PDB file of C-alpha atoms in Angstrom:
ATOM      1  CA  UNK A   1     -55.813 -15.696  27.416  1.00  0.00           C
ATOM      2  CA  UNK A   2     -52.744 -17.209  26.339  1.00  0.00           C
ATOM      3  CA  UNK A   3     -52.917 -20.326  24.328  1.00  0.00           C
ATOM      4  CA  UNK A   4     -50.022 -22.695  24.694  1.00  0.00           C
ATOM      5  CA  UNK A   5     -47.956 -22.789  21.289  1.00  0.00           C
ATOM      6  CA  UNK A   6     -46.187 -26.118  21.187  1.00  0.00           C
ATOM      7  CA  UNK A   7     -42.627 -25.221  19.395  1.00  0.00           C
ATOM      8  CA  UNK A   8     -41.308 -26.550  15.902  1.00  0.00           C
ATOM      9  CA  UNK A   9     -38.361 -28.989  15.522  1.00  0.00           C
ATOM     10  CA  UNK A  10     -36.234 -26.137  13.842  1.00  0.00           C
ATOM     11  CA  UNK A  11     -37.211 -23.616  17.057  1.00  0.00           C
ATOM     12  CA  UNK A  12     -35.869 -26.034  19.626  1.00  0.00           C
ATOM     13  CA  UNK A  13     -32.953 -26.759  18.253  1.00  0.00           C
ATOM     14  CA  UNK A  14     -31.781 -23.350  17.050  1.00  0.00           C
ATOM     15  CA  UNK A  15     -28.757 -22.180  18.198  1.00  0.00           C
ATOM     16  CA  UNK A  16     -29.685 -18.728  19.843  1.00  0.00           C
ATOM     17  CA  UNK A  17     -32.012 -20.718  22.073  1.00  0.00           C
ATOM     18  CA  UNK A  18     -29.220 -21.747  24.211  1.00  0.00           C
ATOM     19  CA  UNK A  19     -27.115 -18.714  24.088  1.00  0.00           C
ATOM     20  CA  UNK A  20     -25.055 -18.292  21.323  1.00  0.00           C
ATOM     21  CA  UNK A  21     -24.932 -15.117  19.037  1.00  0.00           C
ATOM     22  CA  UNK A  22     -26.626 -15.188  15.850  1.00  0.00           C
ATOM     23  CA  UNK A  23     -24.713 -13.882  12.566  1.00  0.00           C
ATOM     24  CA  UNK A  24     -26.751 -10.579  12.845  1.00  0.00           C
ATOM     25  CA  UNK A  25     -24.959 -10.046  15.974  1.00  0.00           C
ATOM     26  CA  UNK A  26     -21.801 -10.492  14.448  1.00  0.00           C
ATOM     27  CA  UNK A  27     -19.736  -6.629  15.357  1.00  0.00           C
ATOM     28  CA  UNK A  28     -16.796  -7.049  12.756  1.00  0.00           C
ATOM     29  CA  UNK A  29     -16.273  -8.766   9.592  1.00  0.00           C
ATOM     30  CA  UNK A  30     -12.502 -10.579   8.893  1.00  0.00           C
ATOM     31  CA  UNK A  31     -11.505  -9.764   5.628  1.00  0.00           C
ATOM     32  CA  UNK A  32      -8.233 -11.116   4.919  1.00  0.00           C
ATOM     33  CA  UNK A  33      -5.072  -8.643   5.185  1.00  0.00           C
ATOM     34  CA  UNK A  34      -3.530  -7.328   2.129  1.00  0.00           C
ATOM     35  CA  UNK A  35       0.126  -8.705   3.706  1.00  0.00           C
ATOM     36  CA  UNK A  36      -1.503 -12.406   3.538  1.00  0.00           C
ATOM     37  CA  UNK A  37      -1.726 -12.018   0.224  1.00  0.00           C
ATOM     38  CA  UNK A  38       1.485 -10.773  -0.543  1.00  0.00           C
ATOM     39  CA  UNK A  39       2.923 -12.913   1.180  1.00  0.00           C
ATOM     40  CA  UNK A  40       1.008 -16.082  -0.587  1.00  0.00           C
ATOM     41  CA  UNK A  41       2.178 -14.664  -3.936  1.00  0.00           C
ATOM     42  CA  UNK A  42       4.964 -16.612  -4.933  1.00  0.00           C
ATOM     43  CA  UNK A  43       8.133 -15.443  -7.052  1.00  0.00           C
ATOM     44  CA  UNK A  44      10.648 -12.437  -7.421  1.00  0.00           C
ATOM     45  CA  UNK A  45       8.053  -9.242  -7.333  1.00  0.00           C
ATOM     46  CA  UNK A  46       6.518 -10.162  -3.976  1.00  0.00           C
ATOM     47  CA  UNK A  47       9.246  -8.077  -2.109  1.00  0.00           C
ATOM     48  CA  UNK A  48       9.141  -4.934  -4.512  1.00  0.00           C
ATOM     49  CA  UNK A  49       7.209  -3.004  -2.076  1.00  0.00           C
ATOM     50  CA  UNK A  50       9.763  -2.345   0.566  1.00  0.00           C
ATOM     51  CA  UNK A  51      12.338  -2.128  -1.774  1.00  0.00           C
ATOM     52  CA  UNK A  52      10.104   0.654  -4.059  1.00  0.00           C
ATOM     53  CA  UNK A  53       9.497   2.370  -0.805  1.00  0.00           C
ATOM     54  CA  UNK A  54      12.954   2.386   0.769  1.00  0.00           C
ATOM     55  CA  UNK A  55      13.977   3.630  -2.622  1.00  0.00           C
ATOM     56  CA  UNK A  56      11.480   6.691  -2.577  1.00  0.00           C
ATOM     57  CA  UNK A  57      13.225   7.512   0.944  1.00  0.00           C
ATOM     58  CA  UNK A  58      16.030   7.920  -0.395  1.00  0.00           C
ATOM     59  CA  UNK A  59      15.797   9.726  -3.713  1.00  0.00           C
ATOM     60  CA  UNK A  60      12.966  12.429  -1.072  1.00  0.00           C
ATOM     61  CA  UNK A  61      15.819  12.507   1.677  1.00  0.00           C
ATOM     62  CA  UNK A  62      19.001  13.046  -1.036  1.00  0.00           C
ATOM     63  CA  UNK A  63      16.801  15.806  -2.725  1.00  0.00           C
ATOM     64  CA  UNK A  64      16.419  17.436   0.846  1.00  0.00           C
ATOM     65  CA  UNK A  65      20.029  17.360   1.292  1.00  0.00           C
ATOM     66  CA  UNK A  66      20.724  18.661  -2.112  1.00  0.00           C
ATOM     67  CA  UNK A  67      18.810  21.272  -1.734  1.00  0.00           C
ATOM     68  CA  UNK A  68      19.741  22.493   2.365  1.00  0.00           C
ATOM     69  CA  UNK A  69      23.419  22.336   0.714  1.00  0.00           C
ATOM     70  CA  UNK A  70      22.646  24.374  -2.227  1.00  0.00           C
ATOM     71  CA  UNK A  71      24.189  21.734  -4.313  1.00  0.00           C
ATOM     72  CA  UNK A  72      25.072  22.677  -8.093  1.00  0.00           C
ATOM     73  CA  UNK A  73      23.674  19.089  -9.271  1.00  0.00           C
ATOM     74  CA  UNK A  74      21.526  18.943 -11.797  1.00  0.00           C
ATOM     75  CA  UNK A  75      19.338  15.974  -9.967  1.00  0.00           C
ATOM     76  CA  UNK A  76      18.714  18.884  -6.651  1.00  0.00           C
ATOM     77  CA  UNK A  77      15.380  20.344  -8.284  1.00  0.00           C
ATOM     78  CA  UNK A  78      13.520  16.884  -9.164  1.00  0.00           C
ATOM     79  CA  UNK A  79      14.607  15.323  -6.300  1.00  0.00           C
ATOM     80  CA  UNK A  80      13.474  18.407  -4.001  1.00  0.00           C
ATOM     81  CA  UNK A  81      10.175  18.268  -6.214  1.00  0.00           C
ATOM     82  CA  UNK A  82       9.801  14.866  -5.299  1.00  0.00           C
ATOM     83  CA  UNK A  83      10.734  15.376  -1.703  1.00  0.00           C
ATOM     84  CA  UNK A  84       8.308  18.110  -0.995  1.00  0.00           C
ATOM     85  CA  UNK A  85       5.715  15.839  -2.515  1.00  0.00           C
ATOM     86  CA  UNK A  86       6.534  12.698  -1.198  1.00  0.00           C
ATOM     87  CA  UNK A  87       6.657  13.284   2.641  1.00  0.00           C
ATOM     88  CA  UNK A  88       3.518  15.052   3.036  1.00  0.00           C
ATOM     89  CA  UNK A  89       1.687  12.661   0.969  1.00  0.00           C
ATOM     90  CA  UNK A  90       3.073   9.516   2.695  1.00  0.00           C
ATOM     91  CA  UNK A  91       2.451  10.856   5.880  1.00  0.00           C
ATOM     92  CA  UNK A  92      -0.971  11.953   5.097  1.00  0.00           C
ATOM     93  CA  UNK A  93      -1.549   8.148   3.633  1.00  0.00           C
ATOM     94  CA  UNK A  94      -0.071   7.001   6.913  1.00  0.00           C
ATOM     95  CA  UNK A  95      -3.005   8.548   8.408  1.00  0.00           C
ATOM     96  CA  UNK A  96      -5.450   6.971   5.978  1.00  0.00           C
ATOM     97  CA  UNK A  97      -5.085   3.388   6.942  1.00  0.00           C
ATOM     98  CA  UNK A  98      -8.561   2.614   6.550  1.00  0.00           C
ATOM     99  CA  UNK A  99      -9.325   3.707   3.521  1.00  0.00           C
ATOM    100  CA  UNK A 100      -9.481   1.958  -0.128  1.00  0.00           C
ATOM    101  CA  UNK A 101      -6.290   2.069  -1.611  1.00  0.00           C
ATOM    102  CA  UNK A 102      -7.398   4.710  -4.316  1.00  0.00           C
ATOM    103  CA  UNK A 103      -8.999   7.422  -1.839  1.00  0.00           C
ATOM    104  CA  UNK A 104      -5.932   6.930   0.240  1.00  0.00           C
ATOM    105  CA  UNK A 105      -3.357   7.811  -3.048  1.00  0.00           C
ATOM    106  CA  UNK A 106      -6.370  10.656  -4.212  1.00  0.00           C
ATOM    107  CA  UNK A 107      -6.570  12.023  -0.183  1.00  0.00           C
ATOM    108  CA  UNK A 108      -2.696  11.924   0.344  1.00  0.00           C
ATOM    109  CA  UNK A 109      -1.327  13.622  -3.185  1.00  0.00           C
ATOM    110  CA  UNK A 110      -4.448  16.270  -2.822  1.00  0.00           C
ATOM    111  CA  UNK A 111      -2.844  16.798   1.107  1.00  0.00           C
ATOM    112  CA  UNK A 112       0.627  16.743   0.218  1.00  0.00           C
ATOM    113  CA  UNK A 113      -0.541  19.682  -2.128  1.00  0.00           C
ATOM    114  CA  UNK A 114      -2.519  21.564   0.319  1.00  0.00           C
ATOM    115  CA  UNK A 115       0.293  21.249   2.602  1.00  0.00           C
ATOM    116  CA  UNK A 116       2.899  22.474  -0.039  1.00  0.00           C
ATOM    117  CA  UNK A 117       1.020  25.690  -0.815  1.00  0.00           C
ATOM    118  CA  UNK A 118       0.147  26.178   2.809  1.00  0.00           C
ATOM    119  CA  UNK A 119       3.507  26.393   3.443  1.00  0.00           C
ATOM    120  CA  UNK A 120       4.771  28.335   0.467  1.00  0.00           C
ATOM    121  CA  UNK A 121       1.740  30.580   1.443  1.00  0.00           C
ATOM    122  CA  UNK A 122       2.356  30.970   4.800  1.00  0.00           C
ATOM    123  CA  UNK A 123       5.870  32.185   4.196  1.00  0.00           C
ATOM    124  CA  UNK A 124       4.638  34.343   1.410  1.00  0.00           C
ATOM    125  CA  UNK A 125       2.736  36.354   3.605  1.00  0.00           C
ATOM    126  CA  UNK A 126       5.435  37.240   6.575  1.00  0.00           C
ATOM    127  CA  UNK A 127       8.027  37.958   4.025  1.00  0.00           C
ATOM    128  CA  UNK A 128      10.649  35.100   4.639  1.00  0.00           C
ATOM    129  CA  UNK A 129      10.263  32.662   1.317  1.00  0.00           C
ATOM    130  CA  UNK A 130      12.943  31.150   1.156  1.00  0.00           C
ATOM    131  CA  UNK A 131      13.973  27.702  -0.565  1.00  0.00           C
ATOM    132  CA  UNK A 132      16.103  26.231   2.755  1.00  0.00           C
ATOM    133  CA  UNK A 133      12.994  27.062   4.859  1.00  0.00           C
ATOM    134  CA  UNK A 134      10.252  25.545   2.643  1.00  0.00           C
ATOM    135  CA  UNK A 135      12.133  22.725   3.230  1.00  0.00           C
ATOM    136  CA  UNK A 136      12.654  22.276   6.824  1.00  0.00           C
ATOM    137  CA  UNK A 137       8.738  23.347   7.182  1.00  0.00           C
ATOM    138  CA  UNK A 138       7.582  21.032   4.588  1.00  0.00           C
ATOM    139  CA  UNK A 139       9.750  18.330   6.729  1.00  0.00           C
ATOM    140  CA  UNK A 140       8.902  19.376   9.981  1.00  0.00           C
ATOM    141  CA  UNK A 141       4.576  18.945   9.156  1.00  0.00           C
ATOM    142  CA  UNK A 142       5.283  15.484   7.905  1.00  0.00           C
ATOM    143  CA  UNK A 143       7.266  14.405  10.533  1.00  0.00           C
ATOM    144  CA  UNK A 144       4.142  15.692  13.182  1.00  0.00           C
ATOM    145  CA  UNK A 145       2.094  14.094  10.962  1.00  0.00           C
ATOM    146  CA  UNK A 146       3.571  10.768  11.272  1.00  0.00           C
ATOM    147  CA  UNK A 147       4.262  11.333  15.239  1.00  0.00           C
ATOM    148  CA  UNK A 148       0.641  11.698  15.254  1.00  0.00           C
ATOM    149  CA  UNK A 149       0.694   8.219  13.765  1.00  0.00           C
ATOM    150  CA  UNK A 150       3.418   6.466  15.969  1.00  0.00           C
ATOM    151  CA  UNK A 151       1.637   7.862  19.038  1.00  0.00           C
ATOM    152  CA  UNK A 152      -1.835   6.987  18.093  1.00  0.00           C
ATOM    153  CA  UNK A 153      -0.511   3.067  17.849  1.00  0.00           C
ATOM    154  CA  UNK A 154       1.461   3.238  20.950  1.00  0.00           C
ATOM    155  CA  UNK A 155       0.530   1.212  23.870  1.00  0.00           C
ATOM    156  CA  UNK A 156      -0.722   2.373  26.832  1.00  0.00           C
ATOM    157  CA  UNK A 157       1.806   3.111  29.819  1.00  0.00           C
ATOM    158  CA  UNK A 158       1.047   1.165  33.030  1.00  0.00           C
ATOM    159  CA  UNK A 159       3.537   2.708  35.183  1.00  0.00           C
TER     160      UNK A 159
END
């Protein structure tokens, strides 16, 4: 005993009568990228990113060098400091793409750390600390780390 419900004006002309998707059904939300929006912001700072990063390269990769060449300078031990920090902790962000900016800085400093006294650790307990080596194992982490990165966004081979 069905009765025969005659259908309102709204019902018949709705949208998801005739096939299309509803909002619900909706899988991703757009938000807009944060390089739109640097790019919209007008004047001289807009390009201080790249130039702040490039920067940090070089002032991590001189303080490598330094230290490999057991240089006399008095800039090798900050610059080492800030090397060992540095390239964990921007590879480790690397990684981190998805989160909010702040868990990404909190996540990649706390790894960079982790990494540090893994490695300090690590060489602790076989008996070969040594300054040259902390470096070149520090180094060599980050650098998988950020393969793991490159490789991850590579596309697929059709060959």
């Amino acid at each position: 005993m069905t009765i025969a419900v005659g259908l309102r004006d709204i019902e018949v002309r709705h949208p998801a009568r005739w096939g299309a998707k509803s909002p619900m059904q909706t899988f991703r939300i757009k938000r807009p990228s944060i390089a739109d929006t640097e790019r919209a912001r007008p004047g001289p700072g807009r390009d201080l990113a790249p130039l702040l990063a490039g920067a940090a390269v070089a002032v991590g990769g001189v303080g490598a060098l330094l230290a490999l060449i057991d240089s006399g300078s008095p800039l090798r031990g900050p610059f080492a400091l800030f090397f060992l920090f540095a390239a964990p902790a921007s590879a480790i962000a690397a990684v981190l793409r998805g989160l909010d900016p702040f868990g990404r800085v909190l996540t990649s400093v706390a790894g960079a750390v982790v990494v540090d006294m893994l490695v300090a650790q690590g060489m602790l307990a076989v008996h070969r600390w040594s300054v040259d080596g902390g470096i070149v194992a520090v180094a060599v982490i980050s650098g998988l780390i950020s393969l793991s990165v490159f490789i991850r966004h590579m596309p697929p081979h059709n060959g």
